[in-house]
Coordinates of C-alpha atoms in Angstrom, one line a residue:
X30 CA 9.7 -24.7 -15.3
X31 CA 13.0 -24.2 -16.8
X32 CA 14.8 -21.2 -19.2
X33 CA 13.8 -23.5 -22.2
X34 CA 10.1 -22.9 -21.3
X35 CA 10.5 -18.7 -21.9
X36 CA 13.1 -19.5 -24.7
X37 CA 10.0 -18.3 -27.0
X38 CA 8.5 -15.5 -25.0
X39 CA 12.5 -13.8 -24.4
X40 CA 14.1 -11.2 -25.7
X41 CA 17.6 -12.8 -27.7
X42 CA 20.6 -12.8 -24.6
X43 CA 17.9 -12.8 -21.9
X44 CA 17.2 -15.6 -19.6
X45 CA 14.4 -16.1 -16.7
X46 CA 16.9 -15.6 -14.1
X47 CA 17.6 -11.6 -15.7
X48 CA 14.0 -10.9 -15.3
X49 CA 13.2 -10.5 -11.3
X50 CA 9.9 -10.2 -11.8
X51 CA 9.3 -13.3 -14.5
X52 CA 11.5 -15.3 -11.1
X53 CA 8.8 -14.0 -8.5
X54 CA 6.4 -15.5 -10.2
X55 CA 8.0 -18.8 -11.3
X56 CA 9.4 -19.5 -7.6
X57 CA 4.7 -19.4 -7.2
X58 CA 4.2 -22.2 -9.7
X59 CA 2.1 -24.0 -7.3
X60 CA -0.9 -20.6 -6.4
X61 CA -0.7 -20.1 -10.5
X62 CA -1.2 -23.8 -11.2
X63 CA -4.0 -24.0 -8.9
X64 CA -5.5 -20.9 -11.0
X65 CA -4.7 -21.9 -14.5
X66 CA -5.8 -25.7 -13.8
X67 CA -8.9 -24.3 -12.5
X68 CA -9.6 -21.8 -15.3
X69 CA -8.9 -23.9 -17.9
X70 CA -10.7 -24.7 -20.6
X71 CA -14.3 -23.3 -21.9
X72 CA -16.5 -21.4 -20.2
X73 CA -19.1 -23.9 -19.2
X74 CA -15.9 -26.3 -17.7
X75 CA -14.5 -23.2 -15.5
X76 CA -18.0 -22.4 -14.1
X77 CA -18.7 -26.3 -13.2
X78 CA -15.6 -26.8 -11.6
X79 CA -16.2 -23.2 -9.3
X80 CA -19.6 -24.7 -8.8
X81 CA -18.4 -27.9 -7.2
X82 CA -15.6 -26.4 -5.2
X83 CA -18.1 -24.1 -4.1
X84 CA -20.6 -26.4 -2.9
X85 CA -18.5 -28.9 -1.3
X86 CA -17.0 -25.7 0.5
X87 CA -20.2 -24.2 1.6
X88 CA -21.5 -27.3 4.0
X89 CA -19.1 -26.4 7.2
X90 CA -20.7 -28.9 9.1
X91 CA -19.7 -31.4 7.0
X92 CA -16.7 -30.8 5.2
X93 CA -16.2 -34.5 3.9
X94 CA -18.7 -35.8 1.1
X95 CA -18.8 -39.4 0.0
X96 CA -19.5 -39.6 -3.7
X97 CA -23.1 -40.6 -3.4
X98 CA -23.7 -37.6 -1.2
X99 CA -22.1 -35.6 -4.3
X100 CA -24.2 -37.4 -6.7
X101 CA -27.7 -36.9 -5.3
X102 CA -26.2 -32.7 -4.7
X103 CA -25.7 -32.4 -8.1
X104 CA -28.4 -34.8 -9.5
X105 CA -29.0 -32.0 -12.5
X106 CA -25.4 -32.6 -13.6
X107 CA -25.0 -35.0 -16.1
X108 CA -23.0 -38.0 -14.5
X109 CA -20.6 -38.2 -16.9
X110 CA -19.6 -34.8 -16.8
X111 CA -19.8 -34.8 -12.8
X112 CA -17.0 -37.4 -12.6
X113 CA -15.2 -35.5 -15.3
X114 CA -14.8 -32.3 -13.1
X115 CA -14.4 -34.3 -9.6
X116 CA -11.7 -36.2 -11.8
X117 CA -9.6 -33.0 -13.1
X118 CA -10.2 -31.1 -9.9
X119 CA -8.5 -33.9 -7.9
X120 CA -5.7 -34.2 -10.5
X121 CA -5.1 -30.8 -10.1
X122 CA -5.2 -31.0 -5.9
X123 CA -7.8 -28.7 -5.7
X124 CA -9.8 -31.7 -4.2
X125 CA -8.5 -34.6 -2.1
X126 CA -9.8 -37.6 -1.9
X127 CA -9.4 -39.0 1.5
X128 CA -8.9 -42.6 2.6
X129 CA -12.2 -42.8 3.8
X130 CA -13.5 -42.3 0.3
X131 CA -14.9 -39.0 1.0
X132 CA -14.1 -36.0 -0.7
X133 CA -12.9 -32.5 1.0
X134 CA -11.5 -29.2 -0.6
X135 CA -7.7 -29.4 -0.3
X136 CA -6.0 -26.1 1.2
X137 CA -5.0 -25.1 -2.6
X138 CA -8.8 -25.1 -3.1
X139 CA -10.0 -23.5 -0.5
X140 CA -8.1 -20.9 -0.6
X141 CA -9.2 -20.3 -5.0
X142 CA -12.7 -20.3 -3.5
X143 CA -12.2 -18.3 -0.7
X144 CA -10.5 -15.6 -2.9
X145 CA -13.6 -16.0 -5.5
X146 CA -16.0 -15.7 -3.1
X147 CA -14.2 -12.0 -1.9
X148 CA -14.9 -10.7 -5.2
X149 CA -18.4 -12.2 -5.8
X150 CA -19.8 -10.7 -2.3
X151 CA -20.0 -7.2 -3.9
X152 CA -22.9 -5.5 -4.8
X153 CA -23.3 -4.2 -8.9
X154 CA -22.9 -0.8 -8.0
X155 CA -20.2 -1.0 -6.0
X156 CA -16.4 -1.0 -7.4
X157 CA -15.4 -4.9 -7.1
X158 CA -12.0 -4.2 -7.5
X159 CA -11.5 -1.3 -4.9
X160 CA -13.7 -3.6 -2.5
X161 CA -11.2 -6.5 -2.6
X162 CA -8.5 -4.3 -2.2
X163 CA -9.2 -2.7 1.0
X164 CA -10.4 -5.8 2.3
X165 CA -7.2 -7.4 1.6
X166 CA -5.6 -4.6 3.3
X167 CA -7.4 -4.5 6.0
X168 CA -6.5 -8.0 6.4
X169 CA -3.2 -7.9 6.0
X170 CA -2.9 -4.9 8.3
X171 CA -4.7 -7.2 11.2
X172 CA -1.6 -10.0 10.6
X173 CA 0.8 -7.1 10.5
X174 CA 2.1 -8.3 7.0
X175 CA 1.2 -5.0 4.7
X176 CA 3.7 -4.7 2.1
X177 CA 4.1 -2.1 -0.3
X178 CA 2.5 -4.0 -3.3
X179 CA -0.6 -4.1 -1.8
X180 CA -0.9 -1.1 -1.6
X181 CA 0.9 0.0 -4.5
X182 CA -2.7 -1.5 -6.3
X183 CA -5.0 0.5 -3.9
X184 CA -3.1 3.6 -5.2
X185 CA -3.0 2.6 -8.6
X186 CA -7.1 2.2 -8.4
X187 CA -7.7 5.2 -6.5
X188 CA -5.9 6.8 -9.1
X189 CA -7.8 5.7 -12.0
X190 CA -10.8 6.2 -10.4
X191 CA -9.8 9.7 -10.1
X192 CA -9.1 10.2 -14.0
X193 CA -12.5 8.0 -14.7
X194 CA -14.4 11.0 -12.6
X195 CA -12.5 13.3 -14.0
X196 CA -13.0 12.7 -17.8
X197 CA -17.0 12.2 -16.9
X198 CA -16.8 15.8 -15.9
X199 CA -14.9 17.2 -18.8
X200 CA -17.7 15.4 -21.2
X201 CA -20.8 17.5 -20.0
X202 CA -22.4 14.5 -20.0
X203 CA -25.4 14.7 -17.6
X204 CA -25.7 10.7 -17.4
X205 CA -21.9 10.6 -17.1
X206 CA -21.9 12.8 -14.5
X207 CA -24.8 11.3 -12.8
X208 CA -23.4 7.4 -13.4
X209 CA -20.5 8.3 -11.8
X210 CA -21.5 10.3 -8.8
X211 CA -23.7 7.4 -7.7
X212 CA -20.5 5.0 -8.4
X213 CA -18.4 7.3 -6.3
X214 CA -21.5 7.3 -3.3
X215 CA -21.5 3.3 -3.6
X216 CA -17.7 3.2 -2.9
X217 CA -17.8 5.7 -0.1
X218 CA -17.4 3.0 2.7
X219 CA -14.8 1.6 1.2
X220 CA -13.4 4.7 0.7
X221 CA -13.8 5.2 4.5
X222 CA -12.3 1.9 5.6
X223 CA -9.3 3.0 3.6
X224 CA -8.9 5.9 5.5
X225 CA -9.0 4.3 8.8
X226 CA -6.4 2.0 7.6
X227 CA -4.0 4.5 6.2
X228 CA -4.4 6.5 9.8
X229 CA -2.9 3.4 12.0
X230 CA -0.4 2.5 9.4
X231 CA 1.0 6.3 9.3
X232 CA 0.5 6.7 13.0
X233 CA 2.9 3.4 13.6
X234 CA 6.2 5.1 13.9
X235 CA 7.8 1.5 12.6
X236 CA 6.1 1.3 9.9
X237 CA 8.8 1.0 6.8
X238 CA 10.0 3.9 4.6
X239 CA 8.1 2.3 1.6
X240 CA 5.0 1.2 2.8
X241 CA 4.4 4.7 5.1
X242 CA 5.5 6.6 1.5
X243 CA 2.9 4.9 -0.6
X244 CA 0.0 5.4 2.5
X245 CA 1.2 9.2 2.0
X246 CA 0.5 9.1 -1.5
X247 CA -3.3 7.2 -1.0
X248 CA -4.1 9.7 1.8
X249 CA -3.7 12.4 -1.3
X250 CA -5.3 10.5 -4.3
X251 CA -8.6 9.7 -1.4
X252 CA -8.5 13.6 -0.7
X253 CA -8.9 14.3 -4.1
X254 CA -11.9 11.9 -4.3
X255 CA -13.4 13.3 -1.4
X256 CA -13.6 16.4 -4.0
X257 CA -14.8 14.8 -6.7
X258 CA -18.3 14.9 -5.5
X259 CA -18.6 18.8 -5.2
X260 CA -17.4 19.4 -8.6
X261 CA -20.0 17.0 -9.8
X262 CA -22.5 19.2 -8.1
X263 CA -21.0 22.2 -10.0
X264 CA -21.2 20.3 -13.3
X265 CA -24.6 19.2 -13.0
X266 CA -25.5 22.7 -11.6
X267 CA -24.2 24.2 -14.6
X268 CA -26.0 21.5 -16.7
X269 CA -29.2 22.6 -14.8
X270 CA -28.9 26.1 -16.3
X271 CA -28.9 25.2 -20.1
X272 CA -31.9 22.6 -19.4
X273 CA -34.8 23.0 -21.7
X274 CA -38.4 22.3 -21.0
X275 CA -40.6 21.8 -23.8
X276 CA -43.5 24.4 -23.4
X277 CA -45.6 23.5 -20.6
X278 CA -45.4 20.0 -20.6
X279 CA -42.8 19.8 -17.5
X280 CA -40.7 17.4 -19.8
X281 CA -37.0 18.9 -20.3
X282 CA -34.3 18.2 -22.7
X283 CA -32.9 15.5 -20.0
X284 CA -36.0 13.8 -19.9
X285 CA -35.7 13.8 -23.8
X286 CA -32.0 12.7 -24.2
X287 CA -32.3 9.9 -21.3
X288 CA -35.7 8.4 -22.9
X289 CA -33.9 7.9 -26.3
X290 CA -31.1 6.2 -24.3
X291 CA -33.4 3.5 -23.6
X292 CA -34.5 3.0 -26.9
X293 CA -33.0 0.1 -29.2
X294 CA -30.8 0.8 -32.5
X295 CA -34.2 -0.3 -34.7
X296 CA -36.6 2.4 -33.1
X297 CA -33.8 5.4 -33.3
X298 CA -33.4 4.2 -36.9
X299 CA -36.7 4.0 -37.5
X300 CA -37.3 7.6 -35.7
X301 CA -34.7 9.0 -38.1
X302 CA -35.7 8.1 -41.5
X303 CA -37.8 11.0 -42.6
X304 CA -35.7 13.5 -40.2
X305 CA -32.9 13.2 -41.5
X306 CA -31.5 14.2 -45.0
X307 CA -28.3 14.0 -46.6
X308 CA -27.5 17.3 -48.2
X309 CA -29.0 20.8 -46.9
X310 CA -31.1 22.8 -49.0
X311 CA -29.4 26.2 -49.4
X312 CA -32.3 28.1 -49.5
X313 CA -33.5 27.2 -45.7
X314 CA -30.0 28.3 -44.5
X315 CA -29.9 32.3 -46.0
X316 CA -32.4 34.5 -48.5
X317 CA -31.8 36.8 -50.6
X318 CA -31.1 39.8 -48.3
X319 CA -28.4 37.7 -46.4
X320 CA -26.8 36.1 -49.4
X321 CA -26.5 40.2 -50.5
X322 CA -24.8 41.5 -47.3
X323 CA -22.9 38.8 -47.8
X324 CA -21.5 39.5 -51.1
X325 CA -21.3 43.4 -50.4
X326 CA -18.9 42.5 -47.5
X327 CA -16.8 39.9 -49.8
X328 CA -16.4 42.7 -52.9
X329 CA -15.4 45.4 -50.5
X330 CA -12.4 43.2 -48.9
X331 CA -11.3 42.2 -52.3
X332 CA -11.2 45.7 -53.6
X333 CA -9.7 46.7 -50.5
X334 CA -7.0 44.0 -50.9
X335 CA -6.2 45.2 -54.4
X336 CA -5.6 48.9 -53.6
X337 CA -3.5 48.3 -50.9
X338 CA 0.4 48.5 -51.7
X339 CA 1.9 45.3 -51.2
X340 CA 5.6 46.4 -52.5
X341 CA 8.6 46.9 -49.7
X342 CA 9.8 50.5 -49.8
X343 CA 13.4 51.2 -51.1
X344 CA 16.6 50.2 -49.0
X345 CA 18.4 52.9 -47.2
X346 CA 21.5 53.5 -46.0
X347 CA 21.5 53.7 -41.8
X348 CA 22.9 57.0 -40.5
X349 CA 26.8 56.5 -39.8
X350 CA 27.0 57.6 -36.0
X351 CA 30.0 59.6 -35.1
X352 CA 31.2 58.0 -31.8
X353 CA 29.4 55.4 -29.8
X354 CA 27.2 56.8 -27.3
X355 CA 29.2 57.2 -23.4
X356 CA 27.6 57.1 -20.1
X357 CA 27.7 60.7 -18.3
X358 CA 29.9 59.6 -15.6
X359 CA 31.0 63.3 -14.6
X360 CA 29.5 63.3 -11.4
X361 CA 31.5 60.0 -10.4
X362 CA 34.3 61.6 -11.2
X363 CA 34.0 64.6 -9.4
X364 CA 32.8 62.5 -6.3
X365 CA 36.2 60.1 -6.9
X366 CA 38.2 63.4 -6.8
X367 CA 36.2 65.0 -3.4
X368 CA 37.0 61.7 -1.5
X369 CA 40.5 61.3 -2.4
X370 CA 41.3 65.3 -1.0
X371 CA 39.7 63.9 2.6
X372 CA 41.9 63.4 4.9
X373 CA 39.7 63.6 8.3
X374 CA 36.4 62.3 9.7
X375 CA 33.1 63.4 7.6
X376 CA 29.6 63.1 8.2
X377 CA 27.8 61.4 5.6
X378 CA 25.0 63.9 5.0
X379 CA 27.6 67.0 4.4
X380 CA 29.4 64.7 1.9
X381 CA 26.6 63.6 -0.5
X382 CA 25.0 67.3 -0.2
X383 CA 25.4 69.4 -3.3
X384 CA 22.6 69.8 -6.6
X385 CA 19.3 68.4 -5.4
X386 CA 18.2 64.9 -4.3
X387 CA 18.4 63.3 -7.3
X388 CA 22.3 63.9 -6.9
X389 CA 22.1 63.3 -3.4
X390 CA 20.4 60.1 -4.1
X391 CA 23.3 59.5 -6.8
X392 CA 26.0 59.7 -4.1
X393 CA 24.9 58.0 -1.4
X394 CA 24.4 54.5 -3.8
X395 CA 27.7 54.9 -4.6
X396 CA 28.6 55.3 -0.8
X397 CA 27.0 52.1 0.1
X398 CA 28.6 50.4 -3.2
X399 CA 32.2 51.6 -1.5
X400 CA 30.9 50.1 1.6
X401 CA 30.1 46.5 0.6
X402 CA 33.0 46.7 -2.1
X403 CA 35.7 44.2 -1.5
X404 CA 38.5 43.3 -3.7
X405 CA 36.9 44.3 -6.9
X406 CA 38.3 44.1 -10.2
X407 CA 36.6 46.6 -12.1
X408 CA 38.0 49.0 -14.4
X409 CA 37.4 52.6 -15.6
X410 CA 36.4 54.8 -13.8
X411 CA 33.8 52.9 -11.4
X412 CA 37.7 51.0 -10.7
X413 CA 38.9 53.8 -9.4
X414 CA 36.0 54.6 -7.4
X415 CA 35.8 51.5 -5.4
X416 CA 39.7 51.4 -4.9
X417 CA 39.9 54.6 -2.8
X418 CA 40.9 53.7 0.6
X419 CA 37.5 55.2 2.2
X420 CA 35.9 53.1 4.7
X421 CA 32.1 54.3 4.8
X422 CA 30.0 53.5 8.1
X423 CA 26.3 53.6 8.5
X424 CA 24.3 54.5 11.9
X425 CA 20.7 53.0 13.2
X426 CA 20.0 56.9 13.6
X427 CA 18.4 59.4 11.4
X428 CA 19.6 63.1 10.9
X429 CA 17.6 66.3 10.1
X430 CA 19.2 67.6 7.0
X431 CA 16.7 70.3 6.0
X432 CA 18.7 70.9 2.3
X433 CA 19.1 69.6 -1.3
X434 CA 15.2 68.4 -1.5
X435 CA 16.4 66.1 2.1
X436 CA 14.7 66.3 5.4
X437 CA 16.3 63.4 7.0
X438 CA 18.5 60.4 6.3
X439 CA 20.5 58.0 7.9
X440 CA 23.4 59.2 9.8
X441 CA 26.6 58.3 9.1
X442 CA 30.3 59.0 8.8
X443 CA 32.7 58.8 6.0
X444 CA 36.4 57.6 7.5
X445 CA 39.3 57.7 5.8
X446 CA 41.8 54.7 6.2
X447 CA 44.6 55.0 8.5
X448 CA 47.1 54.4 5.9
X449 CA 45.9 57.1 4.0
X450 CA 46.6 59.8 6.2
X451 CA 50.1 58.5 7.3
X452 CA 50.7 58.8 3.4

């Protein structure tokens, strides 16, 4: 298989070799030419050739058939079409004709049937895909070979399992819901195998970054699975409480809607002939005492629409104000001016004192704004504030004040800078 064979399939400037995943599966011709030789073709072909394999597979005493011994197994095949398929399957070595003249399933073969006969094991209600998954994991996991691709497809199934249940709920659908609880009970083993799997692979502290990721990931999509089944209880409990049963007869609206299921598209059409009309006659939907209160309500909002003003009022002129409105910062400046006249040690309570506790309040925020304040670069009169040389230090102490709307605060002392005072 060459570039020249994916000249057609390519994007223009792009060769096999820039596609790592399109090399993966070119450097596997020979597992997808066992497939596609054994697929090949109609229907009918593909399930003779599976049938053969299969039956020449399934005698494991006897492994090796001599072409009479096929003949009289399949003496309801026609003979022609018998050697067709032992002819193409042996071209295609997925059967090897030894030099004995018996046939036997070549290792290419065995391994197509093997791999059909995983999937065909399942029972219909049980998910077919997430079976083969986890058994393939679970096989791979007892050769210590599991790779992150195997179980980047559990996830990926668990996933959409999880948005299939999900949108059954959000229908309302009673059979839905009901459909897909019971496909959700059929799958709990495998559900439970998972688990067990996912336990030893995160509980293997070599396990690689990738692979122990991804098992993270499945651990959360199975828990919200393992959910699943108690909002389907809620759904079909809320179902249960808008059920209808028709008079005394014990049959409810469920009973109804799941009979009609069964019926065919003839009997529903035939059931719908006379019930069914195309256009509504007026008359059954209002009389005349509706269609008035009906018409009174409509006249009133259209008089009512009319008398209301719908023109804008006249522009006016905004009011011109004097001088842009100042914050009061009086008291900050008088609290500036106290501090910079200290020249010894102060208690913190007889400095903020003065006018109440709202200005008591006042002064000590700006006290502890002093105190955290460290190179600032503000201007105005806040500026000024936090450049006075005022070092402010607070106890793990309380103080009984007893004035100013205080009883106690934290104790603390007010210390000018040594600088200062030499100045």
């Amino acid at each position: 298989m060459t570039d020249q064979d994916f000249a057609d399939y390519l994007a223009p400037g792009y060769v096999a070799d820039d596609v790592p995943e399109l090399s993966a599966l070119a450097a596997a011709r020979p597992v997808v030419g066992t497939f596609i030789s054994l697929f090949r073709g109609t229907e009918a072909e593909v399930l003779l050739r599976l049938l053969v394999l299969r039956e020449i597979g399934h005698d494991t005493d006897s492994p090796r058939w001599s072409p009479d011994a096929l003949r009289r197994r399949f003496a309801y095949l026609d003979a022609v079409k018998l050697e067709t398929v032992l002819k193409r399957l042996r071209e295609h070595n997925l059967l090897s004709f030894g030099d004995d003249g018996h046939y036997h399933l070549s290792d290419p073969g065995r391994n197509a049937v093997a791999a059909l006969g995983m999937l065909l094991r399942f029972d219909d209600t049980e998910d077919a895909e997430l079976g083969f998954l986890t058994a393939q994991l679970a096989g791979l996991q007892a050769t210590g070979s599991v790779n992150a691709e195997a179980l980047g497809h559990l996830l990926s199934k668990l996933n959409d399992l999880t948005l299939h249940f999900e949108d059954a709920i959000a229908s309302g659908s009673e059979f839905r819901i009901v459909e897909s609880r019971q496909r959700l009970s059929a799958n709990g083993k495998w559900l439970d195998r998972g688990t067990e799997i996912l336990r030893q692979l995160l509980a293997d502290p070599e396990a690689p970054f990738d692979v122990a990721r991804i098992a993270q990931r499945i651990g959360l999509a199975q828990s919200r699975l393992a959910r699943v089944d108690a909002a389907f209880q809620r759904a079909l409990n809320k179902i249960e409480t808008q059920r209808v049963t028709l008079g005394s007869s014990g049959i409810s609206s469920s009973d109804v809607g799941l009979w009609l299921r069964r019926q065919n598209a003839d009997t529903l059409l035939a059931m719908a002939q006379d019930a069914i009309t195309d256009t509504a006659d007026l008359r059954l939907l209002a009389g005349g005492h509706e269609l008035l209160d009906r018409a009174e309500v409509a006249l009133c909002d259209i008089e009512r629409s009319q008398a209301q003003s719908v023109e804008m009022p006249p522009p006016d002129a905004a009011p011109a104000a004097d001088r842009p409105e100042e914050e009061d910062l009086r008291l900050l400046t008088h609290f500036t001016g106290r501090l910079n006249t200290l020249r010894e040690d102060a208690p913190l309570h007889d400095l903020i004192g003065g006018g109440g506790f709202h200005h008591a309040a006042y002064r000590m925020s700006l006290l502890a704004m002093l105190a955290d304040a460290s190179g600032t670069s503000e201007e105005g009169p806040v500026g000024e504030f936090l450049k006075i040389p005022m070092d402010v230090i607070f106890e793990d102490t309380l103080v009984d004040v007893g004035a100013d709307e205080i009883a106690r605060m934290t104790r603390g002392i007010v210390r000018p800078r040594t600088s200062n005072i030499n100045d």
